Amino acid sequence: MIAATGLRWIATLLFCTLAAYGLWRAFAARSHPWTVRLAHGLHAVMALAMFAMAWSWGMDLPGTPQVVFFSAVAAWFVLAALALPSGPEPRLRALAGVLPHAVMTGAMAWMVDAMSSGMSAGGTGAAQAHDMPGMDMSASGALATMTLSGTGDRWSAGLLAVVLLALALWWLAEGFDRGRLAPRTTGGAASGGAVHAAWDVSCHGLMALGMAVMFVVMV
């Protein structure tokens, strides 16, 4: 999906690092609820899928299972928050907290669907990408190997890029604030938990930032 070698390797390093961190948190945070550890694992899977999308061979991966999976993940974030056995205010706060993650996974499903729809219409394999209806091949050395040609799809991709960029800035700012205040907490366990929370939020921001770049490439 990304033709520029430097940007492709930056995306590879970013998403592989985020995947490794998500897997580590999923298995290491044994004191956390299983829903939290599952969320870390799901973010790791999404990071791996984004890594694959940066390369031409990622276009050969089946699209429909990915769309179904990420759509189910987006629904799971919302349903898990609504299923909390709490009062209406805590439940609403929990729902507000997971909505950005649902937006991210929903955007991931949209991206895979947009790319796989062109692949199924024009054949499989990166070498046949120039035959895709709704996709334009970029010139040699351009930023992307293919971009969306439909006006509605391009506007949708641009809107999702703006939303993800806003989420990235929000999460990164919150992560920096938590990291700055973490050393002031008392007690080793409390301090470690604050540091982990800061890293978690920052990684969410980096994921959203990387996804925003991928959507900009599609436009």
CSV table of N, CA and C in Angstrom, one decimal, residues 60-153:
chain,number,residue,atom,x,y,z
A,60,ASP,N,-2.7,-9.5,-0.6
A,60,ASP,CA,-3.0,-10.9,-0.9
A,60,ASP,C,-3.7,-11.6,0.2
A,61,LEU,N,-3.8,-11.0,1.4
A,61,LEU,CA,-4.4,-11.6,2.5
A,61,LEU,C,-5.9,-11.5,2.4
A,62,PRO,N,-6.7,-12.6,2.8
A,62,PRO,CA,-8.2,-12.5,2.6
A,62,PRO,C,-8.7,-11.3,3.4
A,63,GLY,N,-9.6,-10.6,2.7
A,63,GLY,CA,-10.2,-9.4,3.3
A,63,GLY,C,-11.4,-9.7,4.1
A,64,THR,N,-12.3,-10.5,3.6
A,64,THR,CA,-13.6,-10.7,4.3
A,64,THR,C,-13.4,-11.2,5.8
A,65,PRO,N,-12.5,-12.2,6.1
A,65,PRO,CA,-12.4,-12.5,7.5
A,65,PRO,C,-11.9,-11.3,8.3
A,66,GLN,N,-11.0,-10.5,7.8
A,66,GLN,CA,-10.6,-9.3,8.5
A,66,GLN,C,-11.7,-8.3,8.8
A,67,VAL,N,-12.5,-8.1,7.8
A,67,VAL,CA,-13.7,-7.2,8.0
A,67,VAL,C,-14.6,-7.7,9.0
A,68,VAL,N,-14.9,-9.0,9.0
A,68,VAL,CA,-15.8,-9.6,10.0
A,68,VAL,C,-15.2,-9.5,11.4
A,69,PHE,N,-13.9,-9.8,11.5
A,69,PHE,CA,-13.2,-9.8,12.8
A,69,PHE,C,-13.2,-8.4,13.4
A,70,PHE,N,-12.8,-7.4,12.6
A,70,PHE,CA,-12.6,-6.1,13.2
A,70,PHE,C,-14.0,-5.4,13.4
A,71,SER,N,-15.0,-5.8,12.6
A,71,SER,CA,-16.4,-5.3,12.9
A,71,SER,C,-16.9,-5.9,14.2
A,72,ALA,N,-16.6,-7.2,14.4
A,72,ALA,CA,-17.0,-7.8,15.7
A,72,ALA,C,-16.2,-7.2,16.9
A,73,VAL,N,-15.0,-6.9,16.7
A,73,VAL,CA,-14.2,-6.3,17.8
A,73,VAL,C,-14.8,-4.9,18.1
A,74,ALA,N,-15.1,-4.1,17.1
A,74,ALA,CA,-15.8,-2.8,17.4
A,74,ALA,C,-17.1,-3.0,18.2
A,75,ALA,N,-17.9,-4.0,17.8
A,75,ALA,CA,-19.1,-4.2,18.5
A,75,ALA,C,-18.8,-4.7,19.9
A,76,TRP,N,-17.8,-5.5,20.1
A,76,TRP,CA,-17.5,-6.1,21.4
A,76,TRP,C,-17.1,-5.0,22.4
A,77,PHE,N,-16.3,-4.0,21.9
A,77,PHE,CA,-15.9,-2.9,22.8
A,77,PHE,C,-17.2,-2.2,23.4
A,78,VAL,N,-18.2,-1.9,22.5
A,78,VAL,CA,-19.4,-1.2,22.9
A,78,VAL,C,-20.2,-2.1,23.8
A,79,LEU,N,-20.4,-3.4,23.4
A,79,LEU,CA,-21.3,-4.3,24.2
A,79,LEU,C,-20.7,-4.6,25.6
A,80,ALA,N,-19.3,-4.7,25.6
A,80,ALA,CA,-18.7,-5.0,26.9
A,80,ALA,C,-18.9,-3.8,27.9
A,81,ALA,N,-18.9,-2.6,27.4
A,81,ALA,CA,-19.1,-1.4,28.2
A,81,ALA,C,-20.5,-1.4,28.7
A,82,LEU,N,-21.5,-1.7,27.8
A,82,LEU,CA,-22.9,-1.6,28.1
A,82,LEU,C,-23.3,-2.7,29.1
A,83,ALA,N,-22.5,-3.8,29.1
A,83,ALA,CA,-22.9,-5.0,29.9
A,83,ALA,C,-22.4,-4.9,31.3
A,84,LEU,N,-21.6,-3.8,31.6
A,84,LEU,CA,-21.1,-3.7,33.0
A,84,LEU,C,-22.3,-3.6,34.0
A,85,PRO,N,-22.2,-4.4,35.1
A,85,PRO,CA,-23.2,-4.3,36.1
A,85,PRO,C,-23.1,-3.1,37.0
A,86,SER,N,-23.3,-1.9,36.5
A,86,SER,CA,-23.1,-0.7,37.3
A,86,SER,C,-24.3,0.2,37.0
A,87,GLY,N,-24.3,1.3,37.7
A,87,GLY,CA,-25.4,2.3,37.5
A,87,GLY,C,-25.2,3.0,36.2
A,88,PRO,N,-26.2,3.8,35.8
A,88,PRO,CA,-26.1,4.4,34.5
A,88,PRO,C,-24.9,5.4,34.3
A,89,GLU,N,-24.5,6.1,35.3
A,89,GLU,CA,-23.4,7.0,35.1
A,89,GLU,C,-22.1,6.3,34.9
A,90,PRO,N,-21.7,5.3,35.7
A,90,PRO,CA,-20.5,4.5,35.4
A,90,PRO,C,-20.5,3.8,34.0
A,91,ARG,N,-21.7,3.3,33.7
A,91,ARG,CA,-21.8,2.6,32.4
A,91,ARG,C,-21.6,3.6,31.2
A,92,LEU,N,-22.1,4.8,31.4
A,92,LEU,CA,-22.0,5.9,30.3
A,92,LEU,C,-20.5,6.3,30.2
A,93,ARG,N,-19.8,6.4,31.4
A,93,ARG,CA,-18.4,6.7,31.4
A,93,ARG,C,-17.6,5.6,30.7
A,94,ALA,N,-17.9,4.4,31.0
A,94,ALA,CA,-17.3,3.3,30.4
A,94,ALA,C,-17.5,3.3,28.9
A,95,LEU,N,-18.7,3.6,28.5
A,95,LEU,CA,-19.0,3.6,27.0
A,95,LEU,C,-18.2,4.7,26.3
A,96,ALA,N,-18.2,5.9,27.0
A,96,ALA,CA,-17.4,7.0,26.4
A,96,ALA,C,-15.9,6.6,26.3
A,97,GLY,N,-15.4,5.8,27.3
A,97,GLY,CA,-14.0,5.4,27.2
A,97,GLY,C,-13.7,4.4,26.1
A,98,VAL,N,-14.6,3.6,25.7
A,98,VAL,CA,-14.3,2.6,24.7
A,98,VAL,C,-14.7,3.0,23.3
A,99,LEU,N,-15.5,4.1,23.2
A,99,LEU,CA,-16.0,4.5,21.9
A,99,LEU,C,-14.8,4.8,20.9
A,100,PRO,N,-13.7,5.5,21.4
A,100,PRO,CA,-12.6,5.7,20.5
A,100,PRO,C,-12.0,4.4,20.0
A,101,HIS,N,-11.9,3.4,20.8
A,101,HIS,CA,-11.4,2.1,20.4
A,101,HIS,C,-12.3,1.5,19.4
A,102,ALA,N,-13.6,1.6,19.6
A,102,ALA,CA,-14.6,1.1,18.6
A,102,ALA,C,-14.5,1.8,17.3
A,103,VAL,N,-14.2,3.1,17.3
A,103,VAL,CA,-14.0,3.9,16.1
A,103,VAL,C,-12.8,3.4,15.4
A,104,MET,N,-11.7,3.2,16.1
A,104,MET,CA,-10.5,2.7,15.5
A,104,MET,C,-10.7,1.4,14.8
A,105,THR,N,-11.3,0.4,15.5
A,105,THR,CA,-11.5,-0.9,14.9
A,105,THR,C,-12.5,-0.9,13.8
A,106,GLY,N,-13.5,0.0,13.9
A,106,GLY,CA,-14.4,0.2,12.8
A,106,GLY,C,-13.8,0.8,11.6
A,107,ALA,N,-12.9,1.7,11.8
A,107,ALA,CA,-12.1,2.3,10.7
A,107,ALA,C,-11.2,1.3,10.0
A,108,MET,N,-10.7,0.4,10.9
A,108,MET,CA,-9.8,-0.7,10.3
A,108,MET,C,-10.7,-1.6,9.4
A,109,ALA,N,-11.9,-1.9,9.8
A,109,ALA,CA,-12.7,-2.8,9.0
A,109,ALA,C,-13.1,-2.1,7.7
A,110,TRP,N,-13.3,-0.8,7.8
A,110,TRP,CA,-13.6,0.0,6.6
A,110,TRP,C,-12.5,0.0,5.6
A,111,MET,N,-11.3,0.2,6.2
A,111,MET,CA,-10.1,0.2,5.3
A,111,MET,C,-9.9,-1.1,4.6
A,112,VAL,N,-10.0,-2.2,5.3
A,112,VAL,CA,-9.8,-3.5,4.7
A,112,VAL,C,-10.8,-3.8,3.7
A,113,ASP,N,-12.1,-3.4,4.0
A,113,ASP,CA,-13.2,-3.6,3.0
A,113,ASP,C,-12.9,-2.8,1.7
A,114,ALA,N,-12.5,-1.5,1.9
A,114,ALA,CA,-12.2,-0.7,0.7
A,114,ALA,C,-11.1,-1.3,-0.2
A,115,MET,N,-10.1,-1.8,0.5
A,115,MET,CA,-9.0,-2.4,-0.3
A,115,MET,C,-9.4,-3.7,-0.9
A,116,SER,N,-10.0,-4.6,-0.1
A,116,SER,CA,-10.4,-5.9,-0.6
A,116,SER,C,-11.4,-5.9,-1.6
A,117,SER,N,-12.3,-4.9,-1.6
A,117,SER,CA,-13.4,-4.8,-2.6
A,117,SER,C,-12.7,-4.5,-4.0
A,118,GLY,N,-11.7,-3.6,-4.0
A,118,GLY,CA,-11.0,-3.4,-5.3
A,118,GLY,C,-10.3,-4.6,-5.7
A,119,MET,N,-9.7,-5.4,-4.8
A,119,MET,CA,-8.9,-6.6,-5.1
A,119,MET,C,-9.9,-7.6,-5.7
A,120,SER,N,-11.0,-7.8,-5.1
A,120,SER,CA,-11.9,-8.8,-5.6
A,120,SER,C,-12.5,-8.5,-6.9
A,121,ALA,N,-12.6,-7.2,-7.2
A,121,ALA,CA,-13.2,-6.7,-8.5
A,121,ALA,C,-12.2,-6.8,-9.6
A,122,GLY,N,-10.9,-6.6,-9.2
A,122,GLY,CA,-9.9,-6.6,-10.3
A,122,GLY,C,-8.9,-7.7,-10.3
A,123,GLY,N,-9.1,-8.7,-9.4
A,123,GLY,CA,-8.2,-9.8,-9.3
A,123,GLY,C,-7.4,-9.7,-8.1
A,124,THR,N,-6.5,-10.7,-7.9
A,124,THR,CA,-5.7,-10.7,-6.6
A,124,THR,C,-4.3,-10.5,-7.0
A,125,GLY,N,-3.5,-10.0,-5.9
A,125,GLY,CA,-2.1,-9.8,-6.1
A,125,GLY,C,-1.8,-8.4,-6.4
A,126,ALA,N,-0.7,-7.9,-5.9
A,126,ALA,CA,-0.3,-6.5,-6.1
A,126,ALA,C,-0.1,-6.2,-7.6
A,127,ALA,N,0.4,-7.2,-8.4
A,127,ALA,CA,0.7,-6.9,-9.7
A,127,ALA,C,-0.5,-6.6,-10.6
A,128,GLN,N,-1.7,-7.0,-10.1
A,128,GLN,CA,-3.0,-6.7,-10.8
A,128,GLN,C,-3.7,-5.5,-10.3
A,129,ALA,N,-3.0,-4.7,-9.4
A,129,ALA,CA,-3.7,-3.6,-8.7
A,129,ALA,C,-4.2,-2.6,-9.7
A,130,HIS,N,-3.5,-2.5,-10.9
A,130,HIS,CA,-3.8,-1.4,-11.8
A,130,HIS,C,-5.2,-1.7,-12.4
A,131,ASP,N,-5.7,-2.9,-12.3
A,131,ASP,CA,-7.0,-3.2,-12.9
A,131,ASP,C,-8.2,-3.0,-11.9
A,132,MET,N,-7.9,-2.5,-10.7
A,132,MET,CA,-9.0,-2.4,-9.7
A,132,MET,C,-9.9,-1.2,-10.0
A,133,PRO,N,-11.2,-1.5,-10.1
A,133,PRO,CA,-12.2,-0.4,-10.2
A,133,PRO,C,-12.2,0.3,-8.9
A,134,GLY,N,-12.3,1.6,-8.9
A,134,GLY,CA,-12.3,2.4,-7.7
A,134,GLY,C,-11.0,2.7,-7.1
A,135,MET,N,-9.9,2.2,-7.7
A,135,MET,CA,-8.5,2.4,-7.2
A,135,MET,C,-7.7,3.0,-8.3
A,136,ASP,N,-6.8,3.9,-8.0
A,136,ASP,CA,-5.9,4.5,-8.9
A,136,ASP,C,-4.5,4.1,-8.5
A,137,MET,N,-3.7,3.7,-9.5
A,137,MET,CA,-2.3,3.4,-9.3
A,137,MET,C,-1.5,4.7,-9.3
A,138,SER,N,-0.6,4.9,-8.3
A,138,SER,CA,0.2,6.1,-8.3
A,138,SER,C,1.4,5.9,-9.2
A,139,ALA,N,2.0,7.1,-9.5
A,139,ALA,CA,3.1,7.1,-10.4
A,139,ALA,C,4.3,6.5,-9.6
A,140,SER,N,5.3,6.1,-10.4
A,140,SER,CA,6.5,5.5,-9.7
A,140,SER,C,7.2,6.5,-8.8
A,141,GLY,N,7.4,6.0,-7.6
A,141,GLY,CA,8.1,6.8,-6.6
A,141,GLY,C,7.1,7.7,-5.8
A,142,ALA,N,5.8,7.5,-6.0
A,142,ALA,CA,4.8,8.3,-5.3
A,142,ALA,C,4.7,7.7,-3.9
A,143,LEU,N,3.9,8.4,-3.1
A,143,LEU,CA,3.7,8.0,-1.7
A,143,LEU,C,3.0,6.7,-1.5
A,144,ALA,N,2.0,6.4,-2.4
A,144,ALA,CA,1.2,5.2,-2.3
A,144,ALA,C,1.2,4.4,-3.6
A,145,THR,N,1.1,3.1,-3.5
A,145,THR,CA,1.0,2.3,-4.7
A,145,THR,C,-0.4,2.3,-5.3
A,146,MET,N,-1.4,2.6,-4.4
A,146,MET,CA,-2.7,2.7,-4.9
A,146,MET,C,-3.5,3.7,-4.0
A,147,THR,N,-4.5,4.4,-4.6
A,147,THR,CA,-5.3,5.3,-3.9
A,147,THR,C,-6.7,5.1,-4.3
A,148,LEU,N,-7.7,5.6,-3.5
A,148,LEU,CA,-9.1,5.5,-3.8
A,148,LEU,C,-9.4,6.5,-4.9
A,149,SER,N,-10.3,6.1,-5.9
A,149,SER,CA,-10.6,7.0,-6.9
A,149,SER,C,-12.1,7.5,-6.8
A,150,GLY,N,-12.9,6.8,-6.0
A,150,GLY,CA,-14.3,7.2,-5.8
A,150,GLY,C,-14.3,8.4,-4.9
A,151,THR,N,-15.1,9.4,-5.3
A,151,THR,CA,-15.2,10.6,-4.5
A,151,THR,C,-15.7,10.4,-3.1
A,152,GLY,N,-16.8,9.5,-3.0
A,152,GLY,CA,-17.3,9.2,-1.6
A,152,GLY,C,-16.3,8.5,-0.8
A,153,ASP,N,-15.6,7.5,-1.3
A,153,ASP,CA,-14.6,6.8,-0.6
A,153,ASP,C,-13.4,7.7,-0.2
